[in-house]
XYZ file of C-alpha atoms in Angstrom:
386
model
C 10.074 18.867 -56.875
C 10.880 21.772 -54.599
C 9.288 25.222 -54.837
C 9.970 28.423 -52.885
C 7.049 30.777 -53.288
C 7.380 32.775 -50.059
C 5.045 32.749 -47.055
C 2.581 29.912 -46.997
C -1.146 30.321 -46.515
C -3.819 27.829 -45.391
C -5.307 27.831 -48.963
C -1.849 27.227 -50.420
C -1.255 24.334 -48.052
C -4.646 22.675 -49.032
C -3.822 23.056 -52.685
C -0.173 21.993 -52.344
C 1.089 19.222 -54.595
C 3.857 16.702 -53.675
C 7.121 18.480 -52.922
C 8.696 20.998 -50.567
C 6.783 24.242 -49.951
C 8.813 26.781 -48.094
C 7.552 29.335 -45.678
C 10.847 31.188 -45.162
C 13.743 30.966 -42.698
C 14.228 27.315 -43.347
C 10.647 26.316 -42.461
C 8.808 24.230 -45.092
C 6.018 21.757 -45.628
C 7.054 18.495 -47.254
C 4.042 17.079 -49.123
C 4.183 13.250 -49.753
C 1.698 10.624 -50.580
C 1.747 9.485 -46.928
C 1.126 12.899 -45.433
C 2.211 16.557 -44.996
C 5.199 17.073 -42.709
C 6.570 20.307 -41.257
C 10.388 20.491 -41.429
C 13.038 23.044 -40.676
C 16.423 23.336 -42.271
C 19.146 24.841 -40.171
C 22.916 24.908 -39.635
C 24.718 24.176 -36.336
C 28.500 23.945 -35.850
C 28.882 24.370 -39.605
C 26.689 21.353 -40.475
C 23.299 21.426 -42.224
C 20.629 19.646 -40.272
C 16.866 18.898 -40.397
C 14.320 19.242 -37.601
C 10.855 17.590 -37.661
C 8.193 19.953 -36.375
C 5.032 17.841 -36.691
C 2.387 16.692 -39.139
C -0.238 18.855 -40.808
C -3.132 19.393 -39.985
C -2.474 18.149 -36.311
C 0.178 20.948 -36.269
C -1.313 23.995 -37.947
C 0.597 26.627 -39.887
C 0.562 29.034 -36.940
C 1.800 26.337 -34.558
C 4.499 25.228 -36.968
C 5.698 28.808 -37.084
C 5.730 28.985 -33.252
C 7.877 25.772 -33.140
C 10.126 27.225 -35.753
C 10.536 30.389 -33.773
C 11.368 28.401 -30.567
C 13.967 26.405 -32.522
C 15.491 29.650 -33.828
C 15.701 30.919 -30.276
C 17.728 27.817 -29.281
C 20.089 28.457 -32.207
C 20.646 31.986 -31.146
C 21.712 30.729 -27.715
C 24.133 28.315 -29.335
C 22.042 25.167 -28.733
C 21.139 22.531 -31.304
C 17.320 22.215 -31.396
C 17.514 18.710 -32.855
C 19.794 17.538 -30.029
C 17.576 19.218 -27.439
C 14.540 17.462 -28.870
C 16.248 14.072 -28.562
C 17.166 14.883 -24.967
C 13.541 15.742 -24.240
C 12.383 12.464 -25.831
C 14.694 10.462 -23.611
C 13.537 12.422 -20.542
C 9.885 11.758 -21.531
C 10.574 8.060 -21.863
C 12.304 7.969 -18.463
C 9.414 9.856 -16.898
C 6.929 7.393 -18.464
C 8.661 4.473 -16.813
C 9.133 6.344 -13.520
C 5.439 6.807 -12.707
C 4.232 6.703 -9.133
C 2.588 3.322 -10.011
C 5.838 1.825 -11.338
C 7.891 2.861 -8.418
C 5.236 1.913 -5.853
C 5.012 -1.536 -7.347
C 8.789 -1.923 -7.255
C 8.927 -0.695 -3.631
C 6.132 -2.989 -2.495
C 7.717 -6.035 -4.195
C 10.944 -5.337 -2.220
C 9.107 -4.817 1.045
C 6.859 -7.862 0.773
C 9.320 -10.392 2.341
C 9.605 -8.191 5.369
C 5.876 -7.445 5.758
C 3.230 -9.429 7.544
C 0.696 -10.834 5.116
C -2.039 -8.547 6.451
C 0.257 -5.538 6.292
C 1.165 -6.243 2.702
C -2.486 -6.595 1.739
C -3.390 -3.378 3.476
C -0.520 -1.545 1.814
C -1.536 -2.788 -1.658
C -5.141 -1.837 -1.090
C -4.094 1.615 0.046
C -1.983 2.189 -3.022
C -4.355 0.584 -5.530
C -7.619 2.062 -4.317
C -6.806 5.358 -2.583
C -3.725 6.678 -4.406
C -3.127 5.182 -7.862
C -6.452 6.213 -9.447
C -5.408 9.882 -8.947
C -1.609 10.015 -9.327
C -0.598 6.524 -10.418
C 0.260 7.452 -14.004
C 2.022 10.696 -13.082
C 5.849 10.894 -13.220
C 6.800 10.675 -9.565
C 9.334 13.521 -9.912
C 6.534 15.877 -11.027
C 4.124 15.255 -8.153
C 4.029 18.273 -5.814
C 2.588 18.928 -2.393
C -0.751 20.439 -3.561
C -1.377 17.477 -5.792
C -0.538 15.029 -3.014
C -2.859 17.010 -0.608
C -5.787 16.618 -3.043
C -5.354 12.884 -2.898
C -5.373 12.807 0.853
C -8.248 15.287 1.109
C -10.478 12.794 -0.762
C -9.833 10.331 1.987
C -10.196 12.805 4.802
C -13.467 14.184 3.420
C -15.193 10.797 4.014
C -14.181 10.860 7.656
C -11.213 8.427 7.375
C -8.713 10.668 9.112
C -6.449 7.892 10.402
C -6.449 6.286 6.952
C -5.462 9.643 5.418
C -2.539 9.905 7.801
C -1.416 6.271 7.155
C -1.721 6.811 3.409
C 0.521 9.863 3.674
C 3.116 7.827 5.575
C 2.987 5.055 2.983
C 3.416 7.477 0.097
C 6.350 9.098 1.896
C 8.080 5.759 1.995
C 7.636 5.444 -1.711
C 8.881 8.974 -2.428
C 11.963 8.414 -0.237
C 12.671 5.173 -2.139
C 12.434 7.113 -5.453
C 14.848 9.680 -4.051
C 17.339 7.018 -2.954
C 17.234 5.384 -6.405
C 17.755 8.676 -8.263
C 14.280 9.024 -9.685
C 13.007 11.928 -7.577
C 14.545 14.821 -5.667
C 11.870 15.700 -3.167
C 9.259 14.071 -0.934
C 6.190 16.374 -1.218
C 4.491 14.725 1.777
C 7.093 16.422 3.944
C 5.535 19.772 3.044
C 2.089 18.667 4.303
C 2.934 18.759 7.974
C -0.149 20.104 9.770
C -2.282 20.127 6.554
C -4.376 17.173 7.631
C -6.810 17.169 10.480
C -5.314 15.416 13.519
C -6.406 11.872 14.408
C -8.374 11.691 17.593
C -7.306 8.410 19.159
C -9.968 6.222 20.783
C -9.284 2.997 22.709
C -10.895 -0.009 21.205
C -13.926 -1.167 23.141
C -13.296 -4.053 25.502
C -15.057 -5.764 28.347
C -12.836 -6.046 31.411
C -15.185 -6.332 34.413
C -15.008 -9.935 35.639
C -18.798 -10.372 35.804
C -19.263 -8.895 32.344
C -16.409 -11.136 31.007
C -18.348 -14.163 32.315
C -21.505 -12.965 30.534
C -19.615 -12.526 27.264
C -18.002 -16.009 27.437
C -21.406 -17.592 28.175
C -22.902 -15.677 25.225
C -20.069 -17.010 23.010
C -20.715 -20.555 24.199
C -24.347 -20.199 23.242
C -23.714 -18.437 19.922
C -25.941 -19.991 17.208
C -23.953 -18.924 14.098
C -21.748 -21.094 11.869
C -19.030 -23.311 13.319
C -16.225 -21.263 11.766
C -17.342 -17.995 13.275
C -18.244 -19.710 16.611
C -14.824 -21.334 16.804
C -13.076 -18.022 16.080
C -15.118 -16.377 18.883
C -14.205 -19.196 21.346
C -10.539 -19.069 20.411
C -10.130 -15.280 20.558
C -10.279 -14.956 24.420
C -8.110 -18.095 24.838
C -5.129 -16.881 22.712
C -5.724 -13.116 22.575
C -3.701 -12.588 19.352
C -4.402 -9.716 17.046
C -7.546 -10.146 14.897
C -5.579 -10.322 11.701
C -3.325 -13.000 13.125
C -6.316 -15.032 14.161
C -8.037 -14.665 10.744
C -4.925 -15.701 8.884
C -4.177 -18.720 11.062
C -3.120 -21.797 8.994
C -3.405 -25.381 9.972
C 0.260 -26.177 9.398
C 1.206 -23.648 12.057
C -0.459 -25.748 14.765
C 1.027 -28.640 16.681
C -1.959 -29.853 18.567
C -0.198 -32.821 20.092
C 2.242 -30.467 21.780
C -0.311 -27.691 22.425
C 1.465 -24.918 20.521
C 0.727 -22.456 17.718
C 3.776 -20.947 16.016
C 2.914 -17.818 14.057
C 5.575 -17.053 11.447
C 7.551 -13.791 11.684
C 6.172 -12.654 8.340
C 2.670 -12.479 9.770
C 3.587 -10.694 12.964
C 3.518 -6.914 13.464
C 6.923 -6.958 15.051
C 8.422 -9.393 12.456
C 9.332 -12.070 15.007
C 7.963 -15.606 15.303
C 5.359 -15.681 18.010
C 4.727 -18.785 20.151
C 1.160 -19.261 21.490
C 0.877 -22.002 24.136
C -2.565 -23.538 23.649
C -4.754 -24.229 26.685
C -6.819 -27.406 26.717
C -9.996 -25.467 25.790
C -8.262 -24.117 22.693
C -7.151 -27.615 21.634
C -10.809 -28.780 21.977
C -12.058 -25.968 19.790
C -9.494 -26.721 17.044
C -10.131 -30.433 17.144
C -13.854 -29.853 16.732
C -13.253 -27.482 13.751
C -10.613 -29.631 12.025
C -13.029 -32.056 10.286
C -14.744 -29.033 8.626
C -11.785 -26.931 7.558
C -8.784 -29.189 8.107
C -8.321 -29.701 4.360
C -8.173 -25.983 3.747
C -5.095 -23.824 4.151
C -6.807 -21.555 6.616
C -8.286 -22.554 9.992
C -11.025 -19.982 9.439
C -11.632 -19.856 5.700
C -13.921 -17.404 4.050
C -17.538 -18.162 3.212
C -17.116 -17.558 -0.530
C -13.709 -19.067 -1.031
C -11.681 -21.470 1.075
C -8.507 -20.099 -0.469
C -8.933 -16.857 1.480
C -9.348 -16.255 5.194
C -12.640 -15.161 6.695
C -13.611 -11.528 6.547
C -12.122 -9.091 9.039
C -15.721 -8.203 9.979
C -16.789 -11.766 10.910
C -15.939 -11.626 14.619
C -17.286 -8.101 15.102
C -20.495 -8.929 13.226
C -20.991 -11.962 15.442
C -20.464 -9.846 18.589
C -23.140 -7.433 17.270
C -25.626 -10.276 16.697
C -25.026 -11.393 20.296
C -25.950 -7.867 21.460
C -22.533 -6.351 22.134
C -22.372 -3.015 20.260
C -19.190 -1.405 18.951
C -18.758 0.760 22.019
C -18.924 -2.311 24.335
C -16.766 -5.020 22.689
C -14.682 -5.523 19.560
C -12.599 -8.354 18.151
C -9.417 -6.456 19.171
C -10.892 -5.944 22.643
C -10.112 -9.594 23.600
C -6.488 -8.492 23.977
C -7.283 -5.708 26.410
C -9.634 -7.975 28.277
C -6.898 -10.587 28.705
C -4.275 -8.009 29.662
C -6.495 -6.338 32.255
C -7.666 -9.561 33.890
C -4.161 -11.195 33.883
C -2.631 -8.128 35.549
C -5.389 -8.136 38.139
C -4.689 -11.824 38.748
C -1.077 -10.988 39.557
C 0.827 -12.321 36.577
C 4.141 -10.643 35.782
C 3.696 -7.814 33.341
C 6.730 -9.008 31.270
C 5.018 -12.379 30.838
C 1.789 -10.751 29.745
C 3.486 -8.385 27.349
C 5.487 -11.222 25.742
C 2.268 -13.177 25.233
C 0.645 -10.114 23.662
C 3.618 -9.999 21.251
C 4.431 -6.436 22.153
C 7.882 -5.318 21.134
C 10.798 -5.498 23.549
C 13.247 -2.788 22.389
C 16.129 -4.257 24.256
C 17.053 -7.277 22.109
C 19.154 -8.982 24.816
C 16.288 -8.623 27.306
C 13.853 -9.941 24.661
C 15.939 -13.098 24.162
C 16.246 -13.513 27.852
C 12.479 -13.130 28.264
C 11.745 -15.727 25.685
C 13.934 -18.285 27.349
C 12.922 -17.416 30.918
C 9.260 -16.977 30.526
C 8.061 -19.579 28.025
C 7.200 -22.138 30.782
C 5.496 -19.418 32.813
C 3.533 -18.292 29.779
C 2.380 -21.865 29.275
C 1.061 -21.941 32.851
C -0.554 -18.530 32.442
C -2.324 -19.524 29.173
C -3.790 -22.626 30.711
C -4.932 -20.919 33.982
C -6.478 -17.928 32.256
C -8.639 -20.098 30.018
C -12.354 -19.858 30.982
């Protein structure tokens, strides 16, 4: 049954029996066996309508009146509060599916075929560990510059300035993707120019003095660690690829009979297949290692799992055990060592740069170099071997 006894009170609500209990102006409490529901009767465009305002006691009497008052304001402006509520619900559902996490996952999936394996892994780690815990569940269209800055400050405050800048760049790519797909209107990272501390670049430590190079190579030959780490150390100065390319080397990329290692484009920083002519010493290293790891996917598998490559710290840790500190030599330093020595030996800079897999911006020239210099690179790789 319905009753209209004027303004409701908290005591009246607690004592209310099943039925409709009106508060005035169309607001009433509908008491049923399943609960107590706030409702509002109103008319719009000549039709009588009903608006749900919440459930008591989650929505108190005072809050129900506030919601009723807001709905009346919409009516005075000619809007239908019920229709507006449905629009908000749709917008909320859209926002819930357009979180930073959802769009970042979508973007990363689309980028994966064009990314080197190591680049993809680094991008995923950056998003999963450094960004998502803080803004992952936020609607991407609502993230502003101060909120983004707080995320980057957390990284910066632990001294990882370069990582903070790289994270900002990665997030910017995701915001721009959201803009292009109609799910955001602004990239807040663009407002952070100058907000982060600048990165002080420092060249990676490398041994380039001929006498010191000889001492390093003799130390590697005498290294007493495991065969996998020792083989990686021996191979690094012979092929001078990037540390990530060495770690992720797979047996099916090698043709030992023809002395060549073909690194797929997807693994390369410049997204082009890279051919590494193998000197005799490199062939010997690989043939010695093959009985141990040849059944694995990776040439240098990890200690804990053969399904994953060795740790990125393995080579650097071995160098430290041999007495070469981080300011003297690094795994990446083998590239600078090779470049310096080969230039001093008189090899053509173009040949050296191609073997280092540095980008050639002129595509015609790049193709010409590949064809012209492959034989010369083969001679260079054999002669440079210690």
